[in-house]
């Protein structure tokens, strides 16, 4: 399969990623659609990147999530019985990352979990990684992601945490706003308290989901 883009790639290594993603979605999305989403994902991530070393890999991961969400919205009945939950905060470096990791761990196959930021940071906050590791969870493969239309439209629940008017509003979604404290710059003890607050809210959320 040729991955000749209609324009020059910002990084030629993206062509191999486009081929992998197109092969994964063969028969559902055209190579042109994959190329356009991958180039857009790279652009979105590059806007706030401090270091570009891993941008190609991260752009492919973000595109994979966007394609999965797009496939879900375009295929009626796909993922029946599985609830898709999107957590949104300002920078996707603290609260939404903790919530996503905790719900993915506790919800198992009942949920598909995503997180995003209205103004994503460059990296996840180190204290956030630490308190999740203390809880037996890893965010080694996670990274701050921009909010994209595909992921919002595929979500059953959109849970916002401190992003105000910048948070998305799409008709037909269940919206919850969790008034959770921002861990940015907080002492590690406070970050642990925020983690536990989020975990308690997830307990309540799980009790309301189908199959509870």
PDB file of C-alpha atoms in Angstrom:
ATOM      1  CA  UNK A   1       0.000   0.000   0.000  1.00  0.00           C
ATOM      2  CA  UNK A   2       1.406   3.384  -0.958  1.00  0.00           C
ATOM      3  CA  UNK A   3       1.172   6.213   1.538  1.00  0.00           C
ATOM      4  CA  UNK A   4       1.866   9.084  -0.838  1.00  0.00           C
ATOM      5  CA  UNK A   5       0.331  12.091   0.889  1.00  0.00           C
ATOM      6  CA  UNK A   6      -1.353  14.878  -1.052  1.00  0.00           C
ATOM      7  CA  UNK A   7       1.191  17.216   0.536  1.00  0.00           C
ATOM      8  CA  UNK A   8       4.655  16.861   2.027  1.00  0.00           C
ATOM      9  CA  UNK A   9       4.801  15.265   5.463  1.00  0.00           C
ATOM     10  CA  UNK A  10       6.186  17.519   8.228  1.00  0.00           C
ATOM     11  CA  UNK A  11       8.287  14.456   9.116  1.00  0.00           C
ATOM     12  CA  UNK A  12       8.860  11.735   6.519  1.00  0.00           C
ATOM     13  CA  UNK A  13       8.626   9.045   9.209  1.00  0.00           C
ATOM     14  CA  UNK A  14       4.884   9.704   9.383  1.00  0.00           C
ATOM     15  CA  UNK A  15       4.419   7.843   6.086  1.00  0.00           C
ATOM     16  CA  UNK A  16       5.159   4.485   7.754  1.00  0.00           C
ATOM     17  CA  UNK A  17       2.666   5.271  10.511  1.00  0.00           C
ATOM     18  CA  UNK A  18       0.005   6.105   7.933  1.00  0.00           C
ATOM     19  CA  UNK A  19       0.541   2.719   6.291  1.00  0.00           C
ATOM     20  CA  UNK A  20       0.187   0.897   9.616  1.00  0.00           C
ATOM     21  CA  UNK A  21      -2.999   2.759  10.541  1.00  0.00           C
ATOM     22  CA  UNK A  22      -4.519   2.348   7.079  1.00  0.00           C
ATOM     23  CA  UNK A  23      -3.845  -1.407   7.179  1.00  0.00           C
ATOM     24  CA  UNK A  24      -5.529  -1.628  10.588  1.00  0.00           C
ATOM     25  CA  UNK A  25      -8.631   0.120   9.234  1.00  0.00           C
ATOM     26  CA  UNK A  26      -8.579  -1.434   5.770  1.00  0.00           C
ATOM     27  CA  UNK A  27     -12.023  -1.321   4.195  1.00  0.00           C
ATOM     28  CA  UNK A  28     -13.285   1.317   6.609  1.00  0.00           C
ATOM     29  CA  UNK A  29     -11.128   4.401   6.083  1.00  0.00           C
ATOM     30  CA  UNK A  30      -9.273   5.465   2.972  1.00  0.00           C
ATOM     31  CA  UNK A  31      -5.555   6.104   3.043  1.00  0.00           C
ATOM     32  CA  UNK A  32      -6.331   9.781   2.372  1.00  0.00           C
ATOM     33  CA  UNK A  33      -8.475  10.020   5.518  1.00  0.00           C
ATOM     34  CA  UNK A  34      -5.740   8.388   7.584  1.00  0.00           C
ATOM     35  CA  UNK A  35      -3.095  10.694   6.138  1.00  0.00           C
ATOM     36  CA  UNK A  36      -5.148  13.804   6.841  1.00  0.00           C
ATOM     37  CA  UNK A  37      -5.859  12.801  10.450  1.00  0.00           C
ATOM     38  CA  UNK A  38      -2.235  11.837  11.071  1.00  0.00           C
ATOM     39  CA  UNK A  39      -0.916  15.107   9.660  1.00  0.00           C
ATOM     40  CA  UNK A  40      -3.471  17.023  11.755  1.00  0.00           C
ATOM     41  CA  UNK A  41      -2.554  15.077  14.913  1.00  0.00           C
ATOM     42  CA  UNK A  42       1.113  15.849  14.355  1.00  0.00           C
ATOM     43  CA  UNK A  43       0.304  19.543  13.858  1.00  0.00           C
ATOM     44  CA  UNK A  44      -1.806  19.698  17.040  1.00  0.00           C
ATOM     45  CA  UNK A  45       0.885  18.053  19.154  1.00  0.00           C
ATOM     46  CA  UNK A  46       3.711  20.092  17.625  1.00  0.00           C
ATOM     47  CA  UNK A  47       2.038  23.372  18.586  1.00  0.00           C
ATOM     48  CA  UNK A  48       2.881  22.911  22.278  1.00  0.00           C
ATOM     49  CA  UNK A  49       5.816  20.499  22.077  1.00  0.00           C
ATOM     50  CA  UNK A  50       8.947  21.399  23.971  1.00  0.00           C
ATOM     51  CA  UNK A  51      10.836  18.382  22.640  1.00  0.00           C
ATOM     52  CA  UNK A  52      10.010  16.878  19.249  1.00  0.00           C
ATOM     53  CA  UNK A  53      11.876  13.592  19.680  1.00  0.00           C
ATOM     54  CA  UNK A  54       8.728  11.490  20.161  1.00  0.00           C
ATOM     55  CA  UNK A  55       6.249  13.532  18.143  1.00  0.00           C
ATOM     56  CA  UNK A  56       5.936  10.972  15.339  1.00  0.00           C
ATOM     57  CA  UNK A  57       5.128   8.142  17.759  1.00  0.00           C
ATOM     58  CA  UNK A  58       2.673  10.275  19.741  1.00  0.00           C
ATOM     59  CA  UNK A  59       0.959  11.519  16.585  1.00  0.00           C
ATOM     60  CA  UNK A  60       0.374   7.929  15.498  1.00  0.00           C
ATOM     61  CA  UNK A  61      -1.089   7.068  18.930  1.00  0.00           C
ATOM     62  CA  UNK A  62      -3.374  10.103  18.873  1.00  0.00           C
ATOM     63  CA  UNK A  63      -4.505   9.271  15.338  1.00  0.00           C
ATOM     64  CA  UNK A  64      -5.244   5.680  16.342  1.00  0.00           C
ATOM     65  CA  UNK A  65      -7.526   6.969  19.112  1.00  0.00           C
ATOM     66  CA  UNK A  66      -9.251   9.387  16.733  1.00  0.00           C
ATOM     67  CA  UNK A  67      -9.804   6.676  14.119  1.00  0.00           C
ATOM     68  CA  UNK A  68     -11.222   4.314  16.736  1.00  0.00           C
ATOM     69  CA  UNK A  69     -13.634   7.015  17.889  1.00  0.00           C
ATOM     70  CA  UNK A  70     -14.607   7.867  14.313  1.00  0.00           C
ATOM     71  CA  UNK A  71     -15.244   4.193  13.519  1.00  0.00           C
ATOM     72  CA  UNK A  72     -17.478   3.962  16.575  1.00  0.00           C
ATOM     73  CA  UNK A  73     -19.646   6.908  15.528  1.00  0.00           C
ATOM     74  CA  UNK A  74     -19.908   5.683  11.944  1.00  0.00           C
ATOM     75  CA  UNK A  75     -20.864   2.092  12.803  1.00  0.00           C
ATOM     76  CA  UNK A  76     -24.262   1.834  14.536  1.00  0.00           C
ATOM     77  CA  UNK A  77     -24.261  -0.703  17.346  1.00  0.00           C
ATOM     78  CA  UNK A  78     -20.483  -1.022  17.479  1.00  0.00           C
ATOM     79  CA  UNK A  79     -19.163  -1.592  20.974  1.00  0.00           C
ATOM     80  CA  UNK A  80     -22.646  -2.433  22.254  1.00  0.00           C
ATOM     81  CA  UNK A  81     -22.692  -2.585  26.053  1.00  0.00           C
ATOM     82  CA  UNK A  82     -19.392  -0.728  26.424  1.00  0.00           C
ATOM     83  CA  UNK A  83     -19.553   2.817  27.798  1.00  0.00           C
ATOM     84  CA  UNK A  84     -17.174   5.403  26.382  1.00  0.00           C
ATOM     85  CA  UNK A  85     -16.046   8.020  28.911  1.00  0.00           C
ATOM     86  CA  UNK A  86     -14.037  11.142  28.122  1.00  0.00           C
ATOM     87  CA  UNK A  87     -12.326  13.179  30.857  1.00  0.00           C
ATOM     88  CA  UNK A  88     -11.444  16.777  30.022  1.00  0.00           C
ATOM     89  CA  UNK A  89      -9.443  19.352  31.960  1.00  0.00           C
ATOM     90  CA  UNK A  90      -7.330  22.326  30.962  1.00  0.00           C
ATOM     91  CA  UNK A  91      -3.900  20.777  30.433  1.00  0.00           C
ATOM     92  CA  UNK A  92      -4.560  17.005  30.467  1.00  0.00           C
ATOM     93  CA  UNK A  93      -1.539  16.715  32.720  1.00  0.00           C
ATOM     94  CA  UNK A  94      -3.183  16.107  36.098  1.00  0.00           C
ATOM     95  CA  UNK A  95      -6.830  15.558  36.987  1.00  0.00           C
ATOM     96  CA  UNK A  96      -8.044  14.072  33.699  1.00  0.00           C
ATOM     97  CA  UNK A  97      -5.017  11.766  33.487  1.00  0.00           C
ATOM     98  CA  UNK A  98      -5.613  10.482  37.017  1.00  0.00           C
ATOM     99  CA  UNK A  99      -9.303   9.957  36.317  1.00  0.00           C
ATOM    100  CA  UNK A 100      -8.635   8.119  33.059  1.00  0.00           C
ATOM    101  CA  UNK A 101      -6.063   5.801  34.628  1.00  0.00           C
ATOM    102  CA  UNK A 102      -8.267   5.007  37.626  1.00  0.00           C
ATOM    103  CA  UNK A 103     -11.421   4.374  35.598  1.00  0.00           C
ATOM    104  CA  UNK A 104      -9.634   2.258  32.983  1.00  0.00           C
ATOM    105  CA  UNK A 105      -8.208   0.112  35.780  1.00  0.00           C
ATOM    106  CA  UNK A 106     -11.418  -0.242  37.749  1.00  0.00           C
ATOM    107  CA  UNK A 107     -13.884  -0.339  34.850  1.00  0.00           C
ATOM    108  CA  UNK A 108     -12.077  -3.014  32.864  1.00  0.00           C
ATOM    109  CA  UNK A 109     -13.870  -4.137  29.709  1.00  0.00           C
ATOM    110  CA  UNK A 110     -17.031  -2.234  30.640  1.00  0.00           C
ATOM    111  CA  UNK A 111     -15.510   1.066  29.542  1.00  0.00           C
ATOM    112  CA  UNK A 112     -13.415   2.736  26.876  1.00  0.00           C
ATOM    113  CA  UNK A 113     -11.660   5.680  28.485  1.00  0.00           C
ATOM    114  CA  UNK A 114     -10.106   8.754  26.913  1.00  0.00           C
ATOM    115  CA  UNK A 115      -8.744  12.012  28.253  1.00  0.00           C
ATOM    116  CA  UNK A 116      -7.858  15.337  26.667  1.00  0.00           C
ATOM    117  CA  UNK A 117      -7.076  18.950  27.432  1.00  0.00           C
ATOM    118  CA  UNK A 118      -8.384  22.211  26.043  1.00  0.00           C
ATOM    119  CA  UNK A 119      -4.815  23.562  26.241  1.00  0.00           C
ATOM    120  CA  UNK A 120      -2.647  20.432  26.621  1.00  0.00           C
ATOM    121  CA  UNK A 121       0.647  20.666  28.470  1.00  0.00           C
ATOM    122  CA  UNK A 122       3.918  19.248  27.218  1.00  0.00           C
ATOM    123  CA  UNK A 123       4.125  16.434  29.788  1.00  0.00           C
ATOM    124  CA  UNK A 124       2.152  14.823  32.603  1.00  0.00           C
ATOM    125  CA  UNK A 125       2.987  16.367  35.980  1.00  0.00           C
ATOM    126  CA  UNK A 126       5.562  14.199  37.827  1.00  0.00           C
ATOM    127  CA  UNK A 127       3.626  14.170  41.152  1.00  0.00           C
ATOM    128  CA  UNK A 128       0.600  12.833  39.267  1.00  0.00           C
ATOM    129  CA  UNK A 129       2.691   9.985  37.884  1.00  0.00           C
ATOM    130  CA  UNK A 130       4.030   9.317  41.394  1.00  0.00           C
ATOM    131  CA  UNK A 131       0.641   9.050  43.127  1.00  0.00           C
ATOM    132  CA  UNK A 132      -0.667   6.775  40.396  1.00  0.00           C
ATOM    133  CA  UNK A 133       2.369   4.526  40.719  1.00  0.00           C
ATOM    134  CA  UNK A 134       1.697   4.386  44.455  1.00  0.00           C
ATOM    135  CA  UNK A 135      -1.789   3.100  43.581  1.00  0.00           C
ATOM    136  CA  UNK A 136      -0.312   0.416  41.327  1.00  0.00           C
ATOM    137  CA  UNK A 137      -1.061   2.248  38.082  1.00  0.00           C
ATOM    138  CA  UNK A 138       1.270   3.437  35.354  1.00  0.00           C
ATOM    139  CA  UNK A 139       0.882   6.293  32.910  1.00  0.00           C
ATOM    140  CA  UNK A 140       4.107   5.463  31.100  1.00  0.00           C
ATOM    141  CA  UNK A 141       2.311   5.351  27.753  1.00  0.00           C
ATOM    142  CA  UNK A 142       0.017   8.316  28.446  1.00  0.00           C
ATOM    143  CA  UNK A 143       0.640  11.865  27.241  1.00  0.00           C
ATOM    144  CA  UNK A 144      -1.282  15.154  27.209  1.00  0.00           C
ATOM    145  CA  UNK A 145      -3.601  15.192  24.188  1.00  0.00           C
ATOM    146  CA  UNK A 146      -5.586  17.925  22.492  1.00  0.00           C
ATOM    147  CA  UNK A 147      -9.358  17.740  22.477  1.00  0.00           C
ATOM    148  CA  UNK A 148     -10.629  16.524  19.096  1.00  0.00           C
ATOM    149  CA  UNK A 149     -14.143  16.369  17.673  1.00  0.00           C
ATOM    150  CA  UNK A 150     -14.009  12.622  16.961  1.00  0.00           C
ATOM    151  CA  UNK A 151     -13.355  11.664  20.574  1.00  0.00           C
ATOM    152  CA  UNK A 152     -16.019  14.021  21.924  1.00  0.00           C
ATOM    153  CA  UNK A 153     -18.669  12.763  19.508  1.00  0.00           C
ATOM    154  CA  UNK A 154     -17.910   9.115  20.332  1.00  0.00           C
ATOM    155  CA  UNK A 155     -18.227   9.622  24.100  1.00  0.00           C
ATOM    156  CA  UNK A 156     -21.284   8.550  26.072  1.00  0.00           C
ATOM    157  CA  UNK A 157     -20.127  10.511  29.127  1.00  0.00           C
ATOM    158  CA  UNK A 158     -18.051  13.701  29.041  1.00  0.00           C
ATOM    159  CA  UNK A 159     -16.673  14.546  32.479  1.00  0.00           C
ATOM    160  CA  UNK A 160     -15.138  17.987  32.829  1.00  0.00           C
ATOM    161  CA  UNK A 161     -12.790  19.196  35.529  1.00  0.00           C
ATOM    162  CA  UNK A 162     -12.020  22.883  35.624  1.00  0.00           C
ATOM    163  CA  UNK A 163     -11.914  23.741  31.912  1.00  0.00           C
ATOM    164  CA  UNK A 164     -14.816  26.200  32.114  1.00  0.00           C
ATOM    165  CA  UNK A 165     -16.289  27.575  28.905  1.00  0.00           C
ATOM    166  CA  UNK A 166     -13.569  25.858  26.851  1.00  0.00           C
ATOM    167  CA  UNK A 167     -15.054  22.438  27.638  1.00  0.00           C
ATOM    168  CA  UNK A 168     -16.944  20.800  24.757  1.00  0.00           C
ATOM    169  CA  UNK A 169     -20.716  20.681  24.476  1.00  0.00           C
ATOM    170  CA  UNK A 170     -22.231  18.149  22.064  1.00  0.00           C
ATOM    171  CA  UNK A 171     -25.926  17.310  22.045  1.00  0.00           C
ATOM    172  CA  UNK A 172     -26.898  13.875  23.287  1.00  0.00           C
ATOM    173  CA  UNK A 173     -23.956  13.344  25.627  1.00  0.00           C
ATOM    174  CA  UNK A 174     -24.170  12.844  29.383  1.00  0.00           C
ATOM    175  CA  UNK A 175     -22.259  15.707  30.987  1.00  0.00           C
ATOM    176  CA  UNK A 176     -20.838  15.741  34.484  1.00  0.00           C
ATOM    177  CA  UNK A 177     -18.656  18.426  36.006  1.00  0.00           C
ATOM    178  CA  UNK A 178     -16.402  17.302  38.836  1.00  0.00           C
ATOM    179  CA  UNK A 179     -15.177  20.229  40.992  1.00  0.00           C
ATOM    180  CA  UNK A 180     -11.813  18.603  41.677  1.00  0.00           C
ATOM    181  CA  UNK A 181      -8.851  20.644  42.924  1.00  0.00           C
ATOM    182  CA  UNK A 182      -6.006  21.289  40.478  1.00  0.00           C
ATOM    183  CA  UNK A 183      -2.833  19.342  41.407  1.00  0.00           C
ATOM    184  CA  UNK A 184      -0.560  21.707  39.462  1.00  0.00           C
ATOM    185  CA  UNK A 185       2.146  22.875  41.858  1.00  0.00           C
ATOM    186  CA  UNK A 186       0.529  21.200  44.876  1.00  0.00           C
ATOM    187  CA  UNK A 187       2.546  19.257  47.491  1.00  0.00           C
ATOM    188  CA  UNK A 188       2.558  15.496  47.047  1.00  0.00           C
ATOM    189  CA  UNK A 189       0.246  14.989  50.021  1.00  0.00           C
ATOM    190  CA  UNK A 190      -2.359  17.226  48.417  1.00  0.00           C
ATOM    191  CA  UNK A 191      -1.996  15.381  45.097  1.00  0.00           C
ATOM    192  CA  UNK A 192      -2.691  12.115  46.929  1.00  0.00           C
ATOM    193  CA  UNK A 193      -5.845  13.662  48.383  1.00  0.00           C
ATOM    194  CA  UNK A 194      -6.939  14.760  44.903  1.00  0.00           C
ATOM    195  CA  UNK A 195      -6.319  11.240  43.605  1.00  0.00           C
ATOM    196  CA  UNK A 196      -8.475   9.785  46.363  1.00  0.00           C
ATOM    197  CA  UNK A 197     -11.212  12.343  45.686  1.00  0.00           C
ATOM    198  CA  UNK A 198     -11.272  11.333  42.019  1.00  0.00           C
ATOM    199  CA  UNK A 199     -11.272   7.658  42.936  1.00  0.00           C
ATOM    200  CA  UNK A 200     -14.325   8.163  45.176  1.00  0.00           C
ATOM    201  CA  UNK A 201     -16.142   9.908  42.334  1.00  0.00           C
ATOM    202  CA  UNK A 202     -15.282   7.015  40.040  1.00  0.00           C
ATOM    203  CA  UNK A 203     -16.844   4.618  42.551  1.00  0.00           C
ATOM    204  CA  UNK A 204     -20.073   6.603  42.251  1.00  0.00           C
ATOM    205  CA  UNK A 205     -19.792   6.735  38.451  1.00  0.00           C
ATOM    206  CA  UNK A 206     -19.294   2.979  38.132  1.00  0.00           C
ATOM    207  CA  UNK A 207     -22.417   2.400  40.207  1.00  0.00           C
ATOM    208  CA  UNK A 208     -24.477   4.311  37.620  1.00  0.00           C
ATOM    209  CA  UNK A 209     -23.104   2.683  34.463  1.00  0.00           C
ATOM    210  CA  UNK A 210     -24.950  -0.118  32.635  1.00  0.00           C
ATOM    211  CA  UNK A 211     -24.205  -3.524  34.121  1.00  0.00           C
ATOM    212  CA  UNK A 212     -23.459  -2.117  37.563  1.00  0.00           C
TER     213      UNK A 212
END
